[in-house]
Amino acid sequence: MAAKVGYLVVSVLLVGYLALAGHRALLLIREGTWITVALGVAVLALPLIGGWFLWRSFRFVLFANRLSRELDAEGGLPVDDLPRTPSGRIDREAADVAFARRKAEVEERPEDWRCWFRLAVAYHDARDTPRARRTMEHAIALHAGRPAPRRERA
């Protein structure tokens, strides 16, 4: 729950910043001189890129949460039973063992989004966030019946 609140706070702050930057860009463009128009267009790129990034992240979270709820309802959500270090982090060796099991599961059934979802969780537990995200995107695409992105294969 704390992560959701943190995400919401950061998102609201980012939207406020993007709105302020967009407003300043429009003021620069309205000045009408060649330099202020050029600067205004350059500054306007920031809110557009930031808005796109925020939208993509928001959609990713919505779709991943939807898959999580569906998998939980089916009883297929991976159980968080890995041993942890005194600091609370998942033990790396245990995460690697769980990862190998999940990867074998995906190799057996590469068309099943559930296997890819569990592999994404295993990547996350193994502290490989970029691959966890790409693998989750693959699971989302499989669930939606779209061709999966070519970037990530088990």
Short mmCIF file of C-alpha atoms in Angstrom, two decimals:
data_model
loop_
_atom_site.label_atom_id
_atom_site.label_comp_id
_atom_site.label_asym_id
_atom_site.label_seq_id
_atom_site.Cartn_x
_atom_site.Cartn_y
_atom_site.Cartn_z
CA MET A 1 0.00 0.00 0.00
CA ALA A 2 2.87 2.36 0.80
CA ALA A 3 4.24 1.82 -2.71
CA LYS A 4 0.89 2.80 -4.23
CA VAL A 5 0.72 5.97 -2.15
CA GLY A 6 4.30 6.81 -3.06
CA TYR A 7 3.58 6.24 -6.75
CA LEU A 8 0.49 8.45 -6.53
CA VAL A 9 2.37 11.28 -4.77
CA VAL A 10 5.25 11.20 -7.26
CA SER A 11 2.80 11.06 -10.17
CA VAL A 12 0.85 14.06 -8.92
CA LEU A 13 4.07 16.02 -8.41
CA LEU A 14 5.25 15.07 -11.88
CA VAL A 15 1.96 16.13 -13.47
CA GLY A 16 2.22 19.47 -11.65
CA TYR A 17 5.77 19.95 -12.86
CA LEU A 18 4.83 19.00 -16.42
CA ALA A 19 1.91 21.44 -16.38
CA LEU A 20 4.16 24.23 -15.10
CA ALA A 21 6.83 23.47 -17.71
CA GLY A 22 4.19 23.34 -20.45
CA HIS A 23 2.77 26.68 -19.33
CA ARG A 24 6.23 28.28 -19.35
CA ALA A 25 6.88 26.83 -22.81
CA LEU A 26 3.67 28.35 -24.14
CA LEU A 27 4.59 31.72 -22.62
CA LEU A 28 7.95 31.58 -24.38
CA ILE A 29 6.34 30.67 -27.69
CA ARG A 30 3.79 33.49 -27.32
CA GLU A 31 6.61 36.04 -27.04
CA GLY A 32 7.14 35.54 -30.75
CA THR A 33 10.87 36.15 -31.19
CA TRP A 34 12.85 33.45 -32.91
CA ILE A 35 14.87 32.64 -29.80
CA THR A 36 11.91 32.47 -27.41
CA VAL A 37 9.94 30.32 -29.86
CA ALA A 38 12.91 27.96 -30.21
CA LEU A 39 13.33 27.77 -26.44
CA GLY A 40 9.60 27.33 -25.96
CA VAL A 41 9.49 24.42 -28.39
CA ALA A 42 12.50 22.85 -26.65
CA VAL A 43 10.92 23.29 -23.21
CA LEU A 44 7.60 21.92 -24.53
CA ALA A 45 9.36 18.67 -25.39
CA LEU A 46 9.91 17.97 -21.66
CA PRO A 47 6.22 17.78 -20.69
CA LEU A 48 5.41 15.75 -23.79
CA ILE A 49 8.13 13.18 -23.07
CA GLY A 50 7.33 13.16 -19.35
CA GLY A 51 3.61 12.73 -20.00
CA TRP A 52 4.29 9.86 -22.38
CA PHE A 53 6.57 8.19 -19.84
CA LEU A 54 4.01 8.62 -17.04
CA TRP A 55 1.22 7.24 -19.22
CA ARG A 56 3.26 4.18 -20.21
CA SER A 57 4.22 3.51 -16.59
CA PHE A 58 0.64 3.93 -15.41
CA ARG A 59 -0.69 1.53 -18.07
CA PHE A 60 2.01 -1.00 -17.20
CA VAL A 61 1.03 -0.92 -13.52
CA LEU A 62 -2.69 -1.23 -14.33
CA PHE A 63 -2.18 -4.22 -16.62
CA ALA A 64 0.30 -5.95 -14.30
CA ASN A 65 -2.08 -5.53 -11.36
CA ARG A 66 -4.95 -6.91 -13.45
CA LEU A 67 -2.89 -10.00 -14.27
CA SER A 68 -1.92 -10.34 -10.62
CA ARG A 69 -5.55 -10.26 -9.48
CA GLU A 70 -6.57 -12.78 -12.13
CA LEU A 71 -3.72 -15.13 -11.25
CA ASP A 72 -4.52 -14.77 -7.55
CA ALA A 73 -8.16 -15.66 -8.19
CA GLU A 74 -6.98 -18.80 -10.00
CA GLY A 75 -4.65 -19.69 -7.12
CA GLY A 76 -1.58 -19.43 -9.34
CA LEU A 77 0.13 -16.42 -7.79
CA PRO A 78 3.64 -17.30 -6.60
CA VAL A 79 3.94 -17.55 -2.83
CA ASP A 80 6.45 -15.20 -1.23
CA ASP A 81 8.25 -17.81 0.86
CA LEU A 82 11.87 -17.17 -0.09
CA PRO A 83 14.30 -16.72 2.79
CA ARG A 84 15.42 -13.18 3.51
CA THR A 85 18.58 -11.58 4.77
CA PRO A 86 18.52 -9.70 8.10
CA SER A 87 17.98 -6.48 6.12
CA GLY A 88 14.82 -7.93 4.57
CA ARG A 89 16.13 -8.55 1.07
CA ILE A 90 15.46 -11.89 -0.59
CA ASP A 91 18.39 -14.29 -0.35
CA ARG A 92 20.12 -14.24 -3.73
CA GLU A 93 20.85 -17.98 -3.89
CA ALA A 94 17.24 -18.87 -3.08
CA ALA A 95 16.05 -16.39 -5.71
CA ASP A 96 18.35 -18.00 -8.29
CA VAL A 97 16.92 -21.46 -7.52
CA ALA A 98 13.36 -20.15 -7.84
CA PHE A 99 14.34 -18.39 -11.06
CA ALA A 100 15.66 -21.62 -12.61
CA ARG A 101 12.35 -23.34 -11.76
CA ARG A 102 10.31 -20.52 -13.33
CA LYS A 103 12.48 -20.39 -16.43
CA ALA A 104 11.99 -24.14 -16.97
CA GLU A 105 8.24 -23.60 -16.59
CA VAL A 106 8.31 -20.95 -19.35
CA GLU A 107 10.35 -23.20 -21.62
CA GLU A 108 7.71 -25.92 -21.22
CA ARG A 109 4.78 -23.58 -21.93
CA PRO A 110 6.04 -20.45 -23.75
CA GLU A 111 2.54 -19.38 -24.82
CA ASP A 112 1.14 -19.22 -21.25
CA TRP A 113 1.07 -15.71 -19.80
CA ARG A 114 0.86 -17.15 -16.28
CA CYS A 115 4.31 -18.72 -16.63
CA TRP A 116 5.73 -15.45 -17.92
CA PHE A 117 4.14 -13.56 -15.03
CA ARG A 118 5.77 -15.89 -12.51
CA LEU A 119 9.09 -15.58 -14.37
CA ALA A 120 8.82 -11.79 -14.12
CA VAL A 121 8.35 -12.13 -10.35
CA ALA A 122 11.41 -14.40 -10.23
CA TYR A 123 13.46 -11.83 -12.16
CA HIS A 124 12.33 -9.18 -9.68
CA ASP A 125 13.24 -11.41 -6.74
CA ALA A 126 16.67 -11.94 -8.32
CA ARG A 127 17.04 -8.12 -8.48
CA ASP A 128 17.01 -7.93 -12.27
CA THR A 129 14.44 -5.18 -12.67
CA PRO A 130 14.91 -4.44 -16.40
CA ARG A 131 14.33 -8.08 -17.35
CA ALA A 132 11.47 -8.32 -14.87
CA ARG A 133 9.72 -5.43 -16.59
CA ARG A 134 10.31 -6.77 -20.11
CA THR A 135 9.10 -10.21 -19.03
CA MET A 136 5.98 -8.70 -17.46
CA GLU A 137 5.35 -6.77 -20.69
CA HIS A 138 5.59 -10.10 -22.49
CA ALA A 139 3.04 -11.64 -20.11
CA ILE A 140 0.71 -8.67 -20.61
CA ALA A 141 0.96 -9.00 -24.39
CA LEU A 142 0.27 -12.74 -24.26
CA HIS A 143 -2.74 -12.16 -21.99
CA ALA A 144 -4.13 -9.57 -24.38
CA GLY A 145 -3.61 -11.88 -27.37
CA ARG A 146 -1.13 -9.51 -28.98
CA PRO A 147 2.19 -10.58 -30.40
CA ALA A 148 4.73 -10.36 -27.60
CA PRO A 149 7.56 -7.85 -27.85
CA ARG A 150 10.65 -9.41 -29.39
CA ARG A 151 12.97 -7.95 -26.77
CA GLU A 152 12.52 -10.65 -24.14
CA ARG A 153 12.50 -14.38 -24.45
CA ALA A 154 13.14 -16.82 -21.63
#
